[in-house]
PDB file of C-alpha atoms in Angstrom:
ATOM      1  CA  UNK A1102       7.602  33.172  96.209  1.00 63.00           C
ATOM      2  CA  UNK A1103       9.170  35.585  94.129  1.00 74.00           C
ATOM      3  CA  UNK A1104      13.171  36.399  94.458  1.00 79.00           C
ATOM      4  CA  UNK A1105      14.571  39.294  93.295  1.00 84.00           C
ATOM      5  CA  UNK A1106      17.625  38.440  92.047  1.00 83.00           C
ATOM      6  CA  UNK A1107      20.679  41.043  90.566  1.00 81.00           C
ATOM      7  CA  UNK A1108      20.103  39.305  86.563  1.00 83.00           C
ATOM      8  CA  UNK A1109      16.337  39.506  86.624  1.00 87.00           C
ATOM      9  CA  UNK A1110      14.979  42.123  83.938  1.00 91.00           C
ATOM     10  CA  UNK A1111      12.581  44.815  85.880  1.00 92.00           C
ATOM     11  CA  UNK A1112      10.475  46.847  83.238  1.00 91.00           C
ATOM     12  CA  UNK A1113       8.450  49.670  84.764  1.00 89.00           C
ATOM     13  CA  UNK A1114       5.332  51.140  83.182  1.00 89.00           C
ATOM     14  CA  UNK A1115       5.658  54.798  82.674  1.00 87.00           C
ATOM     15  CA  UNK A1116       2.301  55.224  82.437  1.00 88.00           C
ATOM     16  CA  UNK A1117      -0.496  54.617  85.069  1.00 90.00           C
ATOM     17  CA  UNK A1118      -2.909  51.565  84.959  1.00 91.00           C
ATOM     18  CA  UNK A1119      -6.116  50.990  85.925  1.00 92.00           C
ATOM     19  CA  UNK A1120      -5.911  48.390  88.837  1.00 91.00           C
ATOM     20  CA  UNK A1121      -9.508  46.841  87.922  1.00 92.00           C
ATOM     21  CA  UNK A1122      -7.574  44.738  85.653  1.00 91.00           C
ATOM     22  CA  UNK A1123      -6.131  41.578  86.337  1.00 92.00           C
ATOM     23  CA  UNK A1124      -3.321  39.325  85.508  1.00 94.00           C
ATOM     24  CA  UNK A1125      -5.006  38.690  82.025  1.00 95.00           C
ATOM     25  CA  UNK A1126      -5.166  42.382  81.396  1.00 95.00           C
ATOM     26  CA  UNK A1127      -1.711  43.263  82.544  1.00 95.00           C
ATOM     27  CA  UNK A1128      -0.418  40.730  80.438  1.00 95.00           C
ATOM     28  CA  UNK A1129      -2.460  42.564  76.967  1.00 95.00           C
ATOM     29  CA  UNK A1130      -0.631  45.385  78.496  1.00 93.00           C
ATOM     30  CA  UNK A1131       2.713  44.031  78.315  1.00 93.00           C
ATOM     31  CA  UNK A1132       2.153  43.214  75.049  1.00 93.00           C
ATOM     32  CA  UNK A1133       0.861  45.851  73.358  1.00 92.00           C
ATOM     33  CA  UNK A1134       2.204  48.841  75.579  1.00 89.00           C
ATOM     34  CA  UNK A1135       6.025  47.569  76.487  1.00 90.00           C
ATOM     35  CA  UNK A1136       6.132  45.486  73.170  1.00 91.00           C
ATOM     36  CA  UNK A1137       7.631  42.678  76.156  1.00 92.00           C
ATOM     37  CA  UNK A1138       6.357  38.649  76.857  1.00 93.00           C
ATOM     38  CA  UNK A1139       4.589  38.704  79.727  1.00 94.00           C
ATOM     39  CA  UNK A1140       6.404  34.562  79.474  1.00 93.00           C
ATOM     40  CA  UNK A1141       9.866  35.621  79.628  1.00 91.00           C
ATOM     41  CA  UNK A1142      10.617  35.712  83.072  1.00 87.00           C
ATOM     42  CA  UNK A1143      10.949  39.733  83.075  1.00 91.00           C
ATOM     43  CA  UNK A1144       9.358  41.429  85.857  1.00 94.00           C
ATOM     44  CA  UNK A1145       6.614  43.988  85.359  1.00 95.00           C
ATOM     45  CA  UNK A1146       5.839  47.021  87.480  1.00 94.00           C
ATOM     46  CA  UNK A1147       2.677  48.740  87.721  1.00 94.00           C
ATOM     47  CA  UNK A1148       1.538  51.987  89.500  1.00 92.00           C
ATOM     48  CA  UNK A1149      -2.315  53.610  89.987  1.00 92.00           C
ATOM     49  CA  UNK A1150      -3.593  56.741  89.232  1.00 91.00           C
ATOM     50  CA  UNK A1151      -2.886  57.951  92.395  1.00 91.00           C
ATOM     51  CA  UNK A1152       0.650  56.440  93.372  1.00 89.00           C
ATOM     52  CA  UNK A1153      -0.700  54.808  96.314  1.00 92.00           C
ATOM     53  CA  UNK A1154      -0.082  51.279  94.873  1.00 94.00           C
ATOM     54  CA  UNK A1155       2.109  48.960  93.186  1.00 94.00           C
ATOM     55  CA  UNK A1156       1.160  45.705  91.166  1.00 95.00           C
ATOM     56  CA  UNK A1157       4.126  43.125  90.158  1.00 95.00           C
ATOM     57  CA  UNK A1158       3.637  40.782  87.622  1.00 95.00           C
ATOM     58  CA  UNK A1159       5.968  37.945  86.804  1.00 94.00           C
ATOM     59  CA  UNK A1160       5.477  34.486  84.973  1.00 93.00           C
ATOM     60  CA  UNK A1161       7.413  31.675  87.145  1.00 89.00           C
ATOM     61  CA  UNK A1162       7.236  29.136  84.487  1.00 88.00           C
ATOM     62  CA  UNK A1163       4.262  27.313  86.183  1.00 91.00           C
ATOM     63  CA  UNK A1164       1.864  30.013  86.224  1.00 92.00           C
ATOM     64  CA  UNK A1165       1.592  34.401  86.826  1.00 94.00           C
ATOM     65  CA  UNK A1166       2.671  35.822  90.440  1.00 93.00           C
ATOM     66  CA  UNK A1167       0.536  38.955  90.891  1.00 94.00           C
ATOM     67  CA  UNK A1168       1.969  41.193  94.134  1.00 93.00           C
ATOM     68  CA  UNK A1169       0.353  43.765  95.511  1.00 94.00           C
ATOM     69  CA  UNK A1170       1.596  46.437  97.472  1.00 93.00           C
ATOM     70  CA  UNK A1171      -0.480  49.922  98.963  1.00 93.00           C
ATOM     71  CA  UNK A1172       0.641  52.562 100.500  1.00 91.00           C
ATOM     72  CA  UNK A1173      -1.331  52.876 104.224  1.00 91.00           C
ATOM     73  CA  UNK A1174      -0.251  56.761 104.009  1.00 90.00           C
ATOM     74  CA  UNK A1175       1.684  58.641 101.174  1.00 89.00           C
ATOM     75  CA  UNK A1176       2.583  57.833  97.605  1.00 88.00           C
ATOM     76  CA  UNK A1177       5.345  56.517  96.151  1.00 86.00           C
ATOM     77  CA  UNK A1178       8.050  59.414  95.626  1.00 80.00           C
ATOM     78  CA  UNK A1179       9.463  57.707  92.511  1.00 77.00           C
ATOM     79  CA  UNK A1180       8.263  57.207  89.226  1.00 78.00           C
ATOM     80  CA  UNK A1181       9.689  57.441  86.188  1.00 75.00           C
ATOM     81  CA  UNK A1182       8.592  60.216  83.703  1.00 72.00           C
ATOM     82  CA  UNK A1183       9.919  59.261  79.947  1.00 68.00           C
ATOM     83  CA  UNK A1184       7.198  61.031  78.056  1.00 61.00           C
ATOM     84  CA  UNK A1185       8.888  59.129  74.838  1.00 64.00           C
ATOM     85  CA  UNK A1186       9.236  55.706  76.379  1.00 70.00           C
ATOM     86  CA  UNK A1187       6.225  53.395  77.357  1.00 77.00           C
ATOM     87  CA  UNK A1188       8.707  51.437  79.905  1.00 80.00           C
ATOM     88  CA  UNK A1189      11.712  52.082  81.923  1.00 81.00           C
ATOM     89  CA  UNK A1190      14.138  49.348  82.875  1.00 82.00           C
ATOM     90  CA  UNK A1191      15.026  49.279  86.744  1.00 83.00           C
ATOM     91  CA  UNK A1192      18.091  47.148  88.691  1.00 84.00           C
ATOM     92  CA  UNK A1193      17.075  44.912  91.465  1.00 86.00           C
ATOM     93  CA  UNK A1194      18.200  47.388  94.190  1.00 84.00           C
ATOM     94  CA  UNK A1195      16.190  50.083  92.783  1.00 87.00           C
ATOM     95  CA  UNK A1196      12.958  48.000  92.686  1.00 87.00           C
ATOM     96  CA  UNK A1197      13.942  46.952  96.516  1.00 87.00           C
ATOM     97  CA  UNK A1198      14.143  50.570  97.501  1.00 85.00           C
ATOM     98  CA  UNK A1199      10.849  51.784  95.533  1.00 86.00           C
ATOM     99  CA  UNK A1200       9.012  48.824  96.929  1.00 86.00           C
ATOM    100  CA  UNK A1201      10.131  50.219 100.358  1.00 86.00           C
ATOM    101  CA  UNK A1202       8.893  53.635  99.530  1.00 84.00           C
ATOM    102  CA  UNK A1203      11.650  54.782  98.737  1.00 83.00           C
ATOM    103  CA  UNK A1204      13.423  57.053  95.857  1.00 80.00           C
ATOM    104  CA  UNK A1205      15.724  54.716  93.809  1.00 78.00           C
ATOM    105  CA  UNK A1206      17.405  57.488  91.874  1.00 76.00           C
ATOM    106  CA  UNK A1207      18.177  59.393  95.508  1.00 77.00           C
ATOM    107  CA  UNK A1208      19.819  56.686  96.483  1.00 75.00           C
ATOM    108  CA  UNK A1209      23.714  55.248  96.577  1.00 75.00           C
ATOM    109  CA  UNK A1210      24.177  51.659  95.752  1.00 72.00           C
ATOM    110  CA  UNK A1211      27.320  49.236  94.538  1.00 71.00           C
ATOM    111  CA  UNK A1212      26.998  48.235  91.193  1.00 70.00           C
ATOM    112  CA  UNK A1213      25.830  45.006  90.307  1.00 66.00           C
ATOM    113  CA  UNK A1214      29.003  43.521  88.807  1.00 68.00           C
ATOM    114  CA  UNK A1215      32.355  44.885  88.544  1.00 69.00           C
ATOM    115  CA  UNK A1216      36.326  43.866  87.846  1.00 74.00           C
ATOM    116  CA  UNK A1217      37.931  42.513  90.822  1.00 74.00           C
ATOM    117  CA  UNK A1218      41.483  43.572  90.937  1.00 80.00           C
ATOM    118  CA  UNK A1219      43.967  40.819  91.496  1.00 80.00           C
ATOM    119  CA  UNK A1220      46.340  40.869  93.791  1.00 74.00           C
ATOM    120  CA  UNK A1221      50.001  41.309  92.943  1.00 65.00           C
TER     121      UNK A1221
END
């Protein structure tokens, strides 16, 4: 099972990938595309063509988890656009929201660390 946890890297693929391809073919991607290990724990986000469907990838030290998610109506709202970059990092909340369908950069969230005041 995979946990998303707050210190888990999340690298997106800008650019759309043909879902015929499997984990050994994501993982060329991650290579040559996001210049990332597909070994390094990070996880990897993949959309279709259409934005109908999701693919995570993620390397558990054991073997590759390969998730799947499709829309049943709709597309996915979000998506980064970085015409410049081949892959966009994302926090753990946002990939929980876009997972849900959701619009990650719509939406309000605490930050994933910050300085605790002390008490007087």
């Amino acid at each position: 099972m995979i946990q998303i946890a707050p210190q888990m890297r999340i690298l997106v693929a800008v650019q759309p990938v043909d879902f015929r391809l499997g984990i050994d073919g994501l993982m060329a991607l991650c290579r040559q595309r996001l210049n990332a290990d597909p070994f390094c724990g990070t996880l990897f986000v993949f959309r279709n063509r259409r934005g109908t469907a999701l693919r995570v990838l993620a390397y558990d030290s054991q073997g590759f988890w390969l998730c799947h998610k499709r829309l049943s109506s709709g597309r996915f709202r979000f998506w980064p656009t970085e015409a410049s970059q081949a892959g966009r990092a994302l926090e753990a909340t946002e990939l929980q929201v876009l997972l849900m369908g959701g619009d990650p950069s719509a939406t309000r969230v605490a930050p994933a660390w910050r300085r605790l005041e002390r008490a007087a």
